[in-house]
Coordinates of C-alpha atoms in Angstrom, one line a residue:
Chain A
M25 CA 117.8 78.7 88.1
D26 CA 114.1 77.9 88.2
L27 CA 112.1 80.7 89.6
K28 CA 108.7 79.7 88.2
V29 CA 105.7 79.3 90.4
T30 CA 102.3 78.0 89.4
I31 CA 99.1 79.1 91.2
G32 CA 95.8 77.6 89.9
K33 CA 96.1 77.6 86.1
T34 CA 98.6 80.4 86.0
T35 CA 102.3 80.1 85.8
F36 CA 104.4 83.1 87.0
E37 CA 108.0 83.7 85.8
N38 CA 109.1 84.4 89.3
P39 CA 107.7 84.6 92.8
V40 CA 108.2 88.4 93.5
W41 CA 105.1 90.5 92.7
A42 CA 103.9 94.0 93.4
A43 CA 101.2 94.3 96.1
S44 CA 97.8 95.9 95.5
G45 CA 97.5 99.6 96.2
T46 CA 101.2 100.2 96.1
F47 CA 101.8 100.0 92.4
G48 CA 98.9 101.9 90.8
N49 CA 98.1 99.9 87.7
G50 CA 101.7 99.7 86.7
D51 CA 102.0 102.6 84.3
E52 CA 103.4 105.1 86.9
F53 CA 106.5 102.9 87.3
Q54 CA 107.5 102.7 83.7
D55 CA 110.2 105.3 84.1
F56 CA 111.9 103.0 86.6
L57 CA 111.2 99.4 85.7
N58 CA 110.5 97.1 82.8
I59 CA 107.1 96.0 83.9
G60 CA 107.2 93.0 81.6
E61 CA 110.0 91.5 83.7
M62 CA 107.9 91.5 86.9
G63 CA 106.5 88.2 88.3
A64 CA 103.1 89.9 88.5
V65 CA 101.5 93.2 89.2
V66 CA 98.4 93.2 91.5
T67 CA 96.4 96.2 90.5
K68 CA 94.9 98.8 92.8
T69 CA 91.6 97.4 93.9
V70 CA 88.7 98.1 91.6
T71 CA 85.1 98.2 92.5
L72 CA 81.9 97.9 90.4
R73 CA 81.2 101.6 90.6
K74 CA 83.7 104.4 91.0
K75 CA 84.8 105.3 94.5
K76 CA 85.9 108.7 95.7
G77 CA 88.0 107.4 98.6
N78 CA 88.4 108.9 102.1
P79 CA 89.0 112.5 103.1
P80 CA 92.6 113.8 103.5
P81 CA 95.0 113.4 105.2
R82 CA 95.1 109.8 103.9
L83 CA 98.6 109.0 105.0
V84 CA 100.8 109.3 107.9
E85 CA 104.3 107.8 108.5
T86 CA 104.8 105.9 111.8
P87 CA 108.0 104.1 113.0
S88 CA 109.1 101.9 110.0
G89 CA 105.5 101.9 108.9
L90 CA 102.9 103.7 106.8
L91 CA 99.4 104.2 108.0
N92 CA 96.9 104.8 105.2
S93 CA 93.2 105.3 104.8
I94 CA 92.9 105.7 101.0
G95 CA 89.5 104.1 101.0
L96 CA 89.7 102.2 97.7
E97 CA 89.5 105.3 95.5
N98 CA 89.2 104.0 91.9
K99 CA 87.4 104.9 88.7
G100 CA 85.2 101.7 88.6
I101 CA 85.8 98.4 86.8
R102 CA 84.4 99.4 83.3
C103 CA 86.7 102.4 83.1
F104 CA 89.6 100.2 84.4
K105 CA 88.9 97.6 81.7
K106 CA 89.1 100.2 79.0
E107 CA 91.9 102.4 80.2
D108 CA 94.3 100.3 82.3
L109 CA 93.9 96.5 81.8
P110 CA 94.8 96.3 78.1
W111 CA 98.0 98.1 78.7
L112 CA 99.0 96.0 81.7
K113 CA 98.2 92.8 79.8
R114 CA 100.3 93.9 76.9
S115 CA 103.3 94.8 79.1
G116 CA 104.2 91.1 79.5
T117 CA 103.8 90.7 83.2
R118 CA 101.1 88.6 84.8
A119 CA 98.1 90.9 85.5
I120 CA 96.3 90.2 88.7
V121 CA 93.2 92.3 89.2
S122 CA 92.2 93.1 92.7
I123 CA 88.5 93.5 93.1
A124 CA 86.2 94.4 96.0
G125 CA 82.5 94.8 96.6
E126 CA 80.2 95.9 99.4
T127 CA 78.1 92.7 98.9
K128 CA 78.7 89.2 97.7
E129 CA 76.8 90.1 94.5
E130 CA 79.1 93.0 93.8
F131 CA 82.1 90.7 94.0
V132 CA 80.5 88.3 91.5
K133 CA 79.6 91.1 89.1
C134 CA 83.1 92.4 89.2
A135 CA 84.5 88.9 88.5
E136 CA 82.0 88.6 85.6
E137 CA 83.3 91.8 84.1
L138 CA 86.7 90.3 83.8
T139 CA 86.0 87.7 81.1
G140 CA 86.8 87.2 77.4
R141 CA 89.5 89.6 76.2
H142 CA 89.4 91.3 79.6
R143 CA 90.4 88.2 81.4
P144 CA 93.4 88.8 83.7
D145 CA 95.9 86.2 84.6
A146 CA 94.4 86.0 88.1
I147 CA 91.8 87.8 90.3
E148 CA 92.6 88.8 93.9
L149 CA 89.5 89.1 96.0
N150 CA 90.1 92.0 98.5
I151 CA 87.8 91.0 101.3
S152 CA 90.0 92.6 103.8
C153 CA 90.3 96.4 103.2
P154 CA 90.4 98.1 106.6
N155 CA 89.2 101.5 105.2
V156 CA 85.8 100.8 103.8
S157 CA 82.5 99.7 105.3
H158 CA 80.2 97.1 103.7
R159 CA 76.7 95.9 104.1
G160 CA 75.7 92.7 106.0
G161 CA 77.6 90.5 108.4
K162 CA 78.3 91.1 112.0
H163 CA 82.0 91.8 111.5
C164 CA 83.8 94.9 110.3
L165 CA 85.6 93.0 107.5
F166 CA 84.3 90.2 105.3
S167 CA 87.5 88.3 106.0
Q168 CA 86.9 88.3 109.7
D169 CA 84.1 85.9 109.3
P170 CA 84.8 82.4 108.0
V171 CA 81.2 81.8 106.9
I172 CA 81.0 85.0 104.9
T173 CA 84.5 84.4 103.5
E174 CA 83.6 81.0 102.2
R175 CA 80.3 82.2 100.8
I176 CA 81.9 85.1 98.8
V177 CA 84.7 82.9 97.6
S178 CA 82.5 80.1 96.4
A179 CA 80.1 82.5 94.7
V180 CA 82.9 84.1 92.8
R181 CA 84.4 80.6 92.1
R182 CA 81.2 79.6 90.4
S183 CA 81.2 82.6 88.2
T184 CA 84.8 82.5 86.9
G185 CA 87.4 80.0 85.9
T186 CA 90.2 82.5 86.3
T187 CA 92.8 81.8 88.9
L188 CA 91.5 83.0 92.2
I189 CA 93.5 84.5 95.1
V190 CA 91.9 85.6 98.3
K191 CA 93.5 88.4 100.2
L192 CA 93.1 88.0 104.0
S193 CA 93.2 90.4 106.9
P194 CA 95.5 89.8 109.8
N195 CA 92.9 91.4 112.1
V196 CA 91.5 88.1 113.3
T197 CA 91.8 85.7 116.2
D198 CA 93.0 82.8 114.1
I199 CA 94.0 83.4 110.5
G200 CA 94.2 79.6 109.9
I201 CA 90.4 79.3 110.2
I202 CA 89.8 82.1 107.6
A203 CA 92.4 80.6 105.2
E204 CA 90.7 77.3 105.5
A205 CA 87.3 78.9 104.7
A206 CA 88.8 80.5 101.6
Q207 CA 90.2 77.1 100.6
N208 CA 86.8 75.5 101.1
G209 CA 85.2 78.2 99.0
G210 CA 87.4 77.1 96.1
A211 CA 90.3 79.6 96.2
D212 CA 93.4 78.7 94.3
A213 CA 95.6 80.6 96.9
V214 CA 95.4 83.0 99.8
S215 CA 97.5 86.1 100.1
L216 CA 98.2 87.7 103.4
V217 CA 98.5 90.0 105.1
N218 CA 96.4 93.0 104.3
T219 CA 97.2 96.0 106.6
Y220 CA 96.8 96.0 110.3
F221 CA 94.2 98.3 111.9
G222 CA 95.9 101.2 113.4
M223 CA 95.8 104.9 114.2
A224 CA 98.2 107.8 114.9
V225 CA 97.4 110.9 117.0
D226 CA 98.6 114.4 116.8
A227 CA 98.7 115.2 120.5
E228 CA 99.4 118.9 120.0
E229 CA 96.3 119.3 118.0
M230 CA 94.5 116.6 120.0
R231 CA 93.3 115.1 116.7
P232 CA 93.8 111.8 114.8
C233 CA 96.4 112.2 112.1
L234 CA 94.2 110.6 109.5
G235 CA 91.1 112.2 108.1
N236 CA 89.3 108.9 108.4
V237 CA 90.5 108.6 112.1
T238 CA 91.8 105.0 111.7
G239 CA 93.7 103.3 108.9
G240 CA 95.8 100.3 107.9
L241 CA 99.4 99.9 108.8
S242 CA 101.9 98.5 106.3
G243 CA 105.7 98.5 105.9
P244 CA 108.6 96.8 107.7
A245 CA 106.9 97.5 111.1
I246 CA 104.4 94.7 110.4
R247 CA 106.8 92.1 108.9
P248 CA 107.3 90.0 112.1
M249 CA 103.5 89.7 112.5
A250 CA 103.0 89.0 108.8
L251 CA 105.6 86.2 108.9
K252 CA 103.8 84.6 111.8
A253 CA 100.4 84.9 110.0
V254 CA 101.9 83.3 106.8
R255 CA 103.3 80.4 108.8
D256 CA 99.9 79.9 110.5
A257 CA 98.1 79.9 107.2
Y258 CA 100.6 77.6 105.6
N259 CA 100.1 75.1 108.5
S260 CA 96.3 75.3 108.0
V261 CA 95.7 74.9 104.2
S262 CA 97.0 72.9 101.3
I263 CA 96.6 75.7 98.7
P264 CA 99.5 78.0 98.1
V265 CA 100.0 81.0 100.4
I266 CA 101.3 84.3 99.1
G267 CA 103.3 86.3 101.6
V268 CA 102.8 90.0 102.0
G269 CA 104.0 92.4 104.7
G270 CA 106.9 94.8 104.8
I271 CA 109.2 93.1 102.3
M272 CA 112.1 95.4 101.6
T273 CA 114.9 93.0 100.5
G274 CA 115.6 89.7 98.8
T275 CA 116.3 88.1 102.2
D276 CA 112.9 89.2 103.3
V277 CA 111.5 87.3 100.3
A278 CA 113.4 84.2 101.5
G279 CA 112.1 84.6 105.0
F280 CA 108.5 84.6 103.8
M281 CA 109.1 81.6 101.6
L282 CA 110.7 79.7 104.4
C283 CA 107.6 80.3 106.4
G284 CA 105.5 78.8 103.7
A285 CA 104.9 81.4 101.0
S286 CA 105.0 80.1 97.4
A287 CA 105.3 83.7 96.2
V288 CA 105.4 87.2 97.8
Q289 CA 104.1 90.6 97.1
A290 CA 106.3 93.7 97.9
G291 CA 104.2 96.7 98.7
T292 CA 105.2 99.8 100.7
V293 CA 108.8 99.6 99.5
N294 CA 107.5 100.6 96.0
L295 CA 106.4 103.9 97.4
V296 CA 109.8 104.6 98.8
E297 CA 111.9 103.2 96.0
P298 CA 110.1 102.9 92.7
A299 CA 112.7 100.6 91.2
A300 CA 112.8 98.4 94.3
Y301 CA 111.4 95.4 92.5
K302 CA 114.5 95.0 90.4
R303 CA 116.8 95.1 93.4
I304 CA 114.7 92.7 95.5
L305 CA 114.6 90.1 92.8
R306 CA 118.3 90.4 92.2
E307 CA 119.0 90.0 95.9
F308 CA 116.7 87.0 96.1
I309 CA 118.5 85.3 93.2
A310 CA 121.8 86.0 94.9
Y311 CA 120.4 84.4 98.1
L312 CA 119.4 81.3 96.2
K313 CA 122.8 81.0 94.6
R314 CA 124.5 81.5 97.9
K315 CA 122.4 78.7 99.4
K316 CA 122.9 76.5 96.3
I317 CA 119.2 76.2 95.8
N318 CA 118.3 75.7 92.1
R319 CA 114.5 75.9 92.4
A320 CA 112.9 78.8 94.3
G321 CA 110.0 76.4 95.1
D322 CA 112.3 74.2 97.1
L323 CA 112.5 76.9 99.7
V324 CA 108.8 76.9 100.5
G325 CA 108.1 75.9 104.1
K326 CA 111.7 74.7 104.7
L327 CA 112.1 76.6 108.0
R328 CA 114.4 74.6 110.2
I329 CA 112.8 74.2 113.6
Chain B
M23 CA 107.1 100.7 74.9
K24 CA 109.5 102.7 77.2
P25 CA 108.2 106.3 77.3
N26 CA 110.3 109.4 77.4
V27 CA 111.8 109.4 80.9
T28 CA 110.7 112.5 82.8
K29 CA 111.8 111.5 86.3
R30 CA 114.6 109.4 87.7
M31 CA 115.9 108.0 90.9
I32 CA 119.5 109.1 91.2
K33 CA 122.2 109.9 93.7
G34 CA 123.2 113.5 93.8
T35 CA 126.2 115.0 95.7
I36 CA 125.4 117.3 98.5
L37 CA 127.3 120.4 97.6
A38 CA 126.2 122.4 100.7
N39 CA 123.6 122.0 103.5
R40 CA 123.2 125.0 105.7
Q41 CA 120.9 126.9 107.9
I42 CA 119.9 130.3 106.6
A43 CA 117.3 131.3 109.1
P44 CA 115.9 130.0 112.4
E45 CA 113.6 127.5 110.6
H46 CA 115.1 127.4 107.1
F47 CA 117.8 125.1 105.7
V48 CA 119.0 124.9 102.2
M49 CA 120.6 121.9 100.6
D50 CA 122.4 122.2 97.3
I51 CA 122.5 119.0 95.3
G52 CA 124.8 118.5 92.3
S53 CA 123.0 116.7 89.5
A54 CA 123.1 117.6 85.8
W55 CA 119.9 115.6 85.3
L56 CA 117.9 117.5 87.9
A57 CA 119.4 120.8 86.7
R58 CA 118.3 120.1 83.1
K59 CA 114.8 118.8 83.9
S60 CA 113.6 120.8 86.9
R61 CA 111.0 123.5 86.5
P62 CA 109.8 126.0 89.1
G63 CA 106.9 124.5 91.1
Q64 CA 108.1 120.9 90.7
F65 CA 109.5 119.0 93.6
I66 CA 112.1 116.4 94.4
S67 CA 111.6 113.6 96.9
V68 CA 114.7 112.8 98.9
R69 CA 115.5 109.8 101.0
V70 CA 117.0 111.1 104.2
M71 CA 119.3 108.1 104.7
D72 CA 120.0 104.9 102.7
G73 CA 119.3 101.5 104.1
V74 CA 117.2 102.5 107.0
T75 CA 113.5 101.9 107.5
D76 CA 112.9 104.7 109.9
P77 CA 112.3 107.3 108.5
L78 CA 110.7 105.1 105.9
L79 CA 109.2 107.5 103.3
R80 CA 110.9 110.1 101.2
I81 CA 110.5 113.8 101.9
P82 CA 109.1 115.8 99.1
L83 CA 110.8 119.2 98.9
G84 CA 110.0 122.1 96.5
I85 CA 112.8 123.1 94.1
H86 CA 114.2 126.4 95.4
R87 CA 116.9 127.2 92.8
I88 CA 117.9 125.7 89.5
S89 CA 121.5 126.2 88.4
E90 CA 123.5 124.8 85.6
T91 CA 125.0 122.1 87.8
G92 CA 122.2 121.2 90.1
V93 CA 119.3 122.2 92.3
S94 CA 118.7 123.7 95.7
L95 CA 116.0 122.5 98.1
L96 CA 114.7 124.7 100.9
Y97 CA 113.2 123.0 103.9
G98 CA 112.3 123.4 107.5
V99 CA 113.0 121.1 110.4
V100 CA 109.5 120.0 111.2
G101 CA 110.0 116.3 112.3
P102 CA 112.5 113.6 112.8
G103 CA 113.0 113.1 109.0
T104 CA 114.0 116.7 108.3
A105 CA 116.0 116.9 111.5
L106 CA 118.2 114.0 110.1
L107 CA 118.3 115.8 106.7
A108 CA 119.7 118.9 108.4
K109 CA 122.6 116.7 109.6
R110 CA 123.7 115.4 106.2
K111 CA 127.2 116.6 105.2
K112 CA 128.7 118.2 102.2
G113 CA 130.3 115.7 99.9
E114 CA 127.8 112.9 100.8
L115 CA 125.5 111.3 98.3
I116 CA 121.8 111.7 98.6
D117 CA 119.1 109.6 97.0
T118 CA 116.8 111.8 94.9
L119 CA 113.6 111.1 93.0
G120 CA 112.5 113.7 90.5
P121 CA 111.7 116.1 89.2
L122 CA 108.1 115.3 90.1
G123 CA 104.8 116.9 89.6
K124 CA 103.5 119.8 87.4
G125 CA 105.1 123.1 88.0
F126 CA 103.9 126.7 87.5
D127 CA 102.6 127.7 84.1
L128 CA 104.8 130.6 83.1
S129 CA 102.9 131.3 79.9
A130 CA 100.5 133.3 82.1
V131 CA 103.0 136.1 82.1
T132 CA 105.3 135.3 79.1
R133 CA 102.7 135.3 76.3
K134 CA 102.1 139.1 76.7
K135 CA 104.6 141.9 77.0
N136 CA 104.6 144.2 80.0
A137 CA 103.1 141.4 82.1
E138 CA 103.5 141.2 85.8
A139 CA 103.8 138.3 88.1
L140 CA 102.6 138.6 91.7
L141 CA 104.3 136.0 93.9
V142 CA 102.9 135.4 97.4
S143 CA 104.8 133.2 99.9
G144 CA 104.0 132.2 103.4
G145 CA 106.7 130.5 105.6
H146 CA 108.6 127.8 103.7
G147 CA 106.4 128.6 100.6
V148 CA 109.2 130.9 99.5
A149 CA 111.0 127.8 98.3
P150 CA 109.4 127.3 94.8
L151 CA 108.5 130.9 94.3
Y152 CA 112.2 132.0 94.4
A153 CA 112.9 129.7 91.5
L154 CA 109.8 131.1 89.7
A155 CA 111.0 134.7 90.3
E156 CA 114.3 133.8 88.7
A157 CA 112.4 132.4 85.7
V158 CA 110.1 135.4 85.5
T159 CA 112.8 138.0 85.6
A160 CA 115.0 136.0 83.2
K161 CA 112.1 136.4 80.7
K162 CA 112.2 140.2 81.4
R163 CA 108.8 140.2 83.1
K164 CA 108.1 142.2 86.2
A165 CA 108.0 140.3 89.5
V166 CA 106.4 141.6 92.6
F167 CA 107.1 139.4 95.6
F168 CA 105.1 139.3 98.8
I169 CA 107.0 137.5 101.6
G170 CA 105.0 136.4 104.7
A171 CA 107.1 135.2 107.7
K172 CA 106.8 134.7 111.4
T173 CA 109.3 137.4 112.4
G174 CA 111.9 139.5 110.7
K175 CA 114.5 136.8 111.3
H176 CA 112.4 134.3 109.4
V177 CA 112.4 136.5 106.2
V178 CA 114.7 134.8 103.6
C179 CA 115.7 135.5 100.0
E180 CA 114.8 139.2 100.3
K181 CA 118.2 140.4 99.1
A182 CA 118.5 137.8 96.4
L183 CA 115.1 138.7 95.1
R184 CA 115.9 142.4 94.9
K185 CA 119.1 141.5 93.1
L186 CA 116.9 139.8 90.5
G187 CA 115.0 143.0 90.1
A188 CA 111.9 142.0 91.9
A189 CA 109.9 144.4 94.0
V190 CA 109.7 142.9 97.5
H191 CA 107.0 143.5 100.2
V192 CA 107.4 141.9 103.6
A193 CA 104.8 141.0 106.2
T194 CA 105.5 139.5 109.6
D195 CA 103.2 138.0 112.2
D196 CA 104.8 140.1 115.0
G197 CA 105.6 143.2 112.9
T198 CA 109.4 143.0 113.5
R199 CA 109.8 143.5 109.7
G200 CA 107.5 145.2 107.2
H201 CA 103.7 145.1 107.6
K202 CA 102.4 143.5 110.7
G203 CA 99.8 141.0 109.8
Y204 CA 98.9 138.7 106.9
V205 CA 100.8 138.7 103.6
T206 CA 97.5 138.4 101.9
D207 CA 96.5 141.8 103.3
M208 CA 99.3 143.3 101.4
L209 CA 98.3 141.5 98.2
R210 CA 94.8 142.8 98.6
K211 CA 96.0 146.4 99.1
Y212 CA 98.3 146.1 96.1
L213 CA 95.4 144.8 93.9
E214 CA 93.1 147.6 95.2
R215 CA 95.5 150.3 94.1
G216 CA 94.2 150.1 90.6
A217 CA 92.5 147.9 88.0
R218 CA 94.8 145.4 86.4
D219 CA 94.6 143.6 83.1
P220 CA 93.9 139.9 83.8
Q221 CA 95.6 139.1 80.5
R222 CA 98.8 140.7 81.8
T223 CA 98.8 139.8 85.5
A224 CA 99.1 136.5 87.2
I225 CA 99.3 135.5 90.9
F226 CA 101.5 132.6 92.0
A227 CA 101.3 131.4 95.6
C228 CA 102.8 128.9 98.0
G229 CA 102.3 128.6 101.7
P230 CA 99.9 127.2 104.4
K231 CA 96.4 126.3 103.2
P232 CA 94.6 129.1 104.9
M233 CA 96.9 131.5 103.2
L234 CA 96.3 129.9 99.8
A235 CA 92.6 130.0 100.4
A236 CA 92.9 133.8 101.1
V237 CA 94.9 134.2 97.9
A238 CA 92.2 132.3 95.9
K239 CA 89.7 134.7 97.3
E240 CA 91.7 137.8 96.3
A241 CA 92.2 136.3 92.8
E242 CA 88.4 135.7 92.4
R243 CA 87.6 139.2 93.7
S244 CA 90.1 140.9 91.3
G245 CA 89.5 138.6 88.4
I246 CA 93.2 137.9 88.1
P247 CA 94.2 134.2 87.5
A248 CA 96.1 132.5 90.3
Q249 CA 98.2 129.4 90.5
V250 CA 98.9 127.8 93.9
A251 CA 101.4 125.2 94.9
Y252 CA 99.4 122.9 97.1
D253 CA 100.9 120.7 99.8
E254 CA 99.4 117.4 100.9
Y255 CA 100.7 114.4 102.8
M256 CA 102.4 112.3 100.2
A257 CA 104.0 108.8 99.9
C258 CA 105.1 107.7 96.5
G259 CA 105.2 111.1 94.7
I260 CA 104.4 109.5 91.3
G261 CA 100.6 109.0 91.4
A262 CA 100.5 105.4 92.5
C263 CA 99.3 105.3 96.1
R264 CA 96.6 108.0 95.7
G265 CA 97.5 109.3 99.2
C266 CA 97.8 113.0 98.4
A267 CA 94.2 113.5 97.3
V268 CA 93.0 117.1 96.6
E269 CA 89.3 117.9 96.2
T270 CA 88.8 119.9 93.1
V271 CA 85.9 121.0 91.0
Q272 CA 86.9 118.3 88.6
G273 CA 86.8 115.6 91.3
I274 CA 89.7 114.1 93.2
K275 CA 93.2 115.1 91.9
L276 CA 96.6 114.2 93.2
A277 CA 99.0 116.8 94.5
C278 CA 102.0 114.7 93.4
K279 CA 101.0 114.1 89.8
D280 CA 98.2 116.6 88.8
G281 CA 99.8 119.2 91.0
P282 CA 101.4 120.4 93.2
V283 CA 100.5 123.6 91.2
F284 CA 96.8 124.0 90.6
A285 CA 94.7 126.9 89.3
A286 CA 93.3 128.4 92.4
D287 CA 89.8 128.3 91.2
M288 CA 90.1 124.5 90.6
I289 CA 90.4 123.7 94.3
K290 CA 87.5 123.3 96.6
W291 CA 88.5 125.5 99.5

């Protein structure tokens, strides 16, 4: 069975990856998984300088969902390059480094740090984190503005030859327009969705449940909306779309691929079941066998309508 | 490259699941792995039910007893997840992840003879401290246990603690048992009774945050080192999501991985 998928210059052994922010930098999962067998690991987002993150509580569970406001806590890209990236690269998986910045220049500087022996297999631009503020632009998130999206992507594109994936927010009127902007900027793929804006309230205490008041919703609760967003993006661009949003099983993977995803990222499930990856891939392969499909790629966009 | 495995995701058998007080339940889980690897102060994350997405996250529960064949978890019904947990039946399998986190450092009382452990619990905080009292008394060290509870009916483990040889002091909010007021008042009075050797005394606490902050204050005042088991909202339990952030004098630490037990003077109260 052929599970391979190629995005930009990078070939991945299979289309099931771990989503950013739900898998640390991989090492926490070694007790449960052989990281080297994974299609790819997208790291927790790193920024140019270290970030302290948001005040607690940073998490609250909602019906079939998880609301978080971590706030991109990380130790900064130089430290990440020294302490985490070499290990992840040696593990044998494809290392996708998620980067974010408060300005276009910071995105470029981050990408420039990831060169030479620190070059990952791909870079994912997180222009869609719902829990941080940034400078410039009239929108709350970079990825809510097609002009800024294109500007950031093309600036990073000029600074690196590494495969470039752009992570998009679903908190927009028309995700197709934003996906197109990323494509025009020179992205090799778009990944979606990042989390949905949300909040939870403790009515007894008359307070928001999160320390940062609002957060981003993930988990199976958002899967129907994510599937729709993936289909919209797939219908708008010619570059590959990577599906993210509440994947729990191998059939969920198939669902996203039928809607147009070339690969998927499983996220929240990793926090519930640290060995989930193994099960999901096994279930997906069983699905392909059952459907007598020899190439995973043959599933992409084949929704019968 | 595979490191020594310290934690696993395994199915344990529910040996018993019973209510022991108005707001306290105890689940006994049979698992040789958990029995062998668990230390007081560590926790186990359980999945309430398999194959459902609501509840979605695991529930982290402090290890209450460690036997030769398994572990016991003490919990309160505080939300829909724990309400479902209370309905699980003897003989069923339960998905466990653990043992997780760093437990209490017993060397604080075991490295010197005639050392004394002062254990301070509030509400469900009695859970890990009972396991600790077992370990302390097994090492032939003196254990003094301060139990804080809502009412006399909410006091659990008292008999079992006395059986271990621990001295037990009880405080209740309404005065229906023991001292009426805060458990930390009793700790303060106990400490004021005479100077103690900080080399031979250690405080261990688990309970609501205001109580832990009060314990930290008493520890500072008396110069006696204290370790506190600190609870924070948690998702993964293994240090990946960075949800359970704790502000410490050394920056952000994680309750699940760096804790849940911290030196009291580490935490920014």
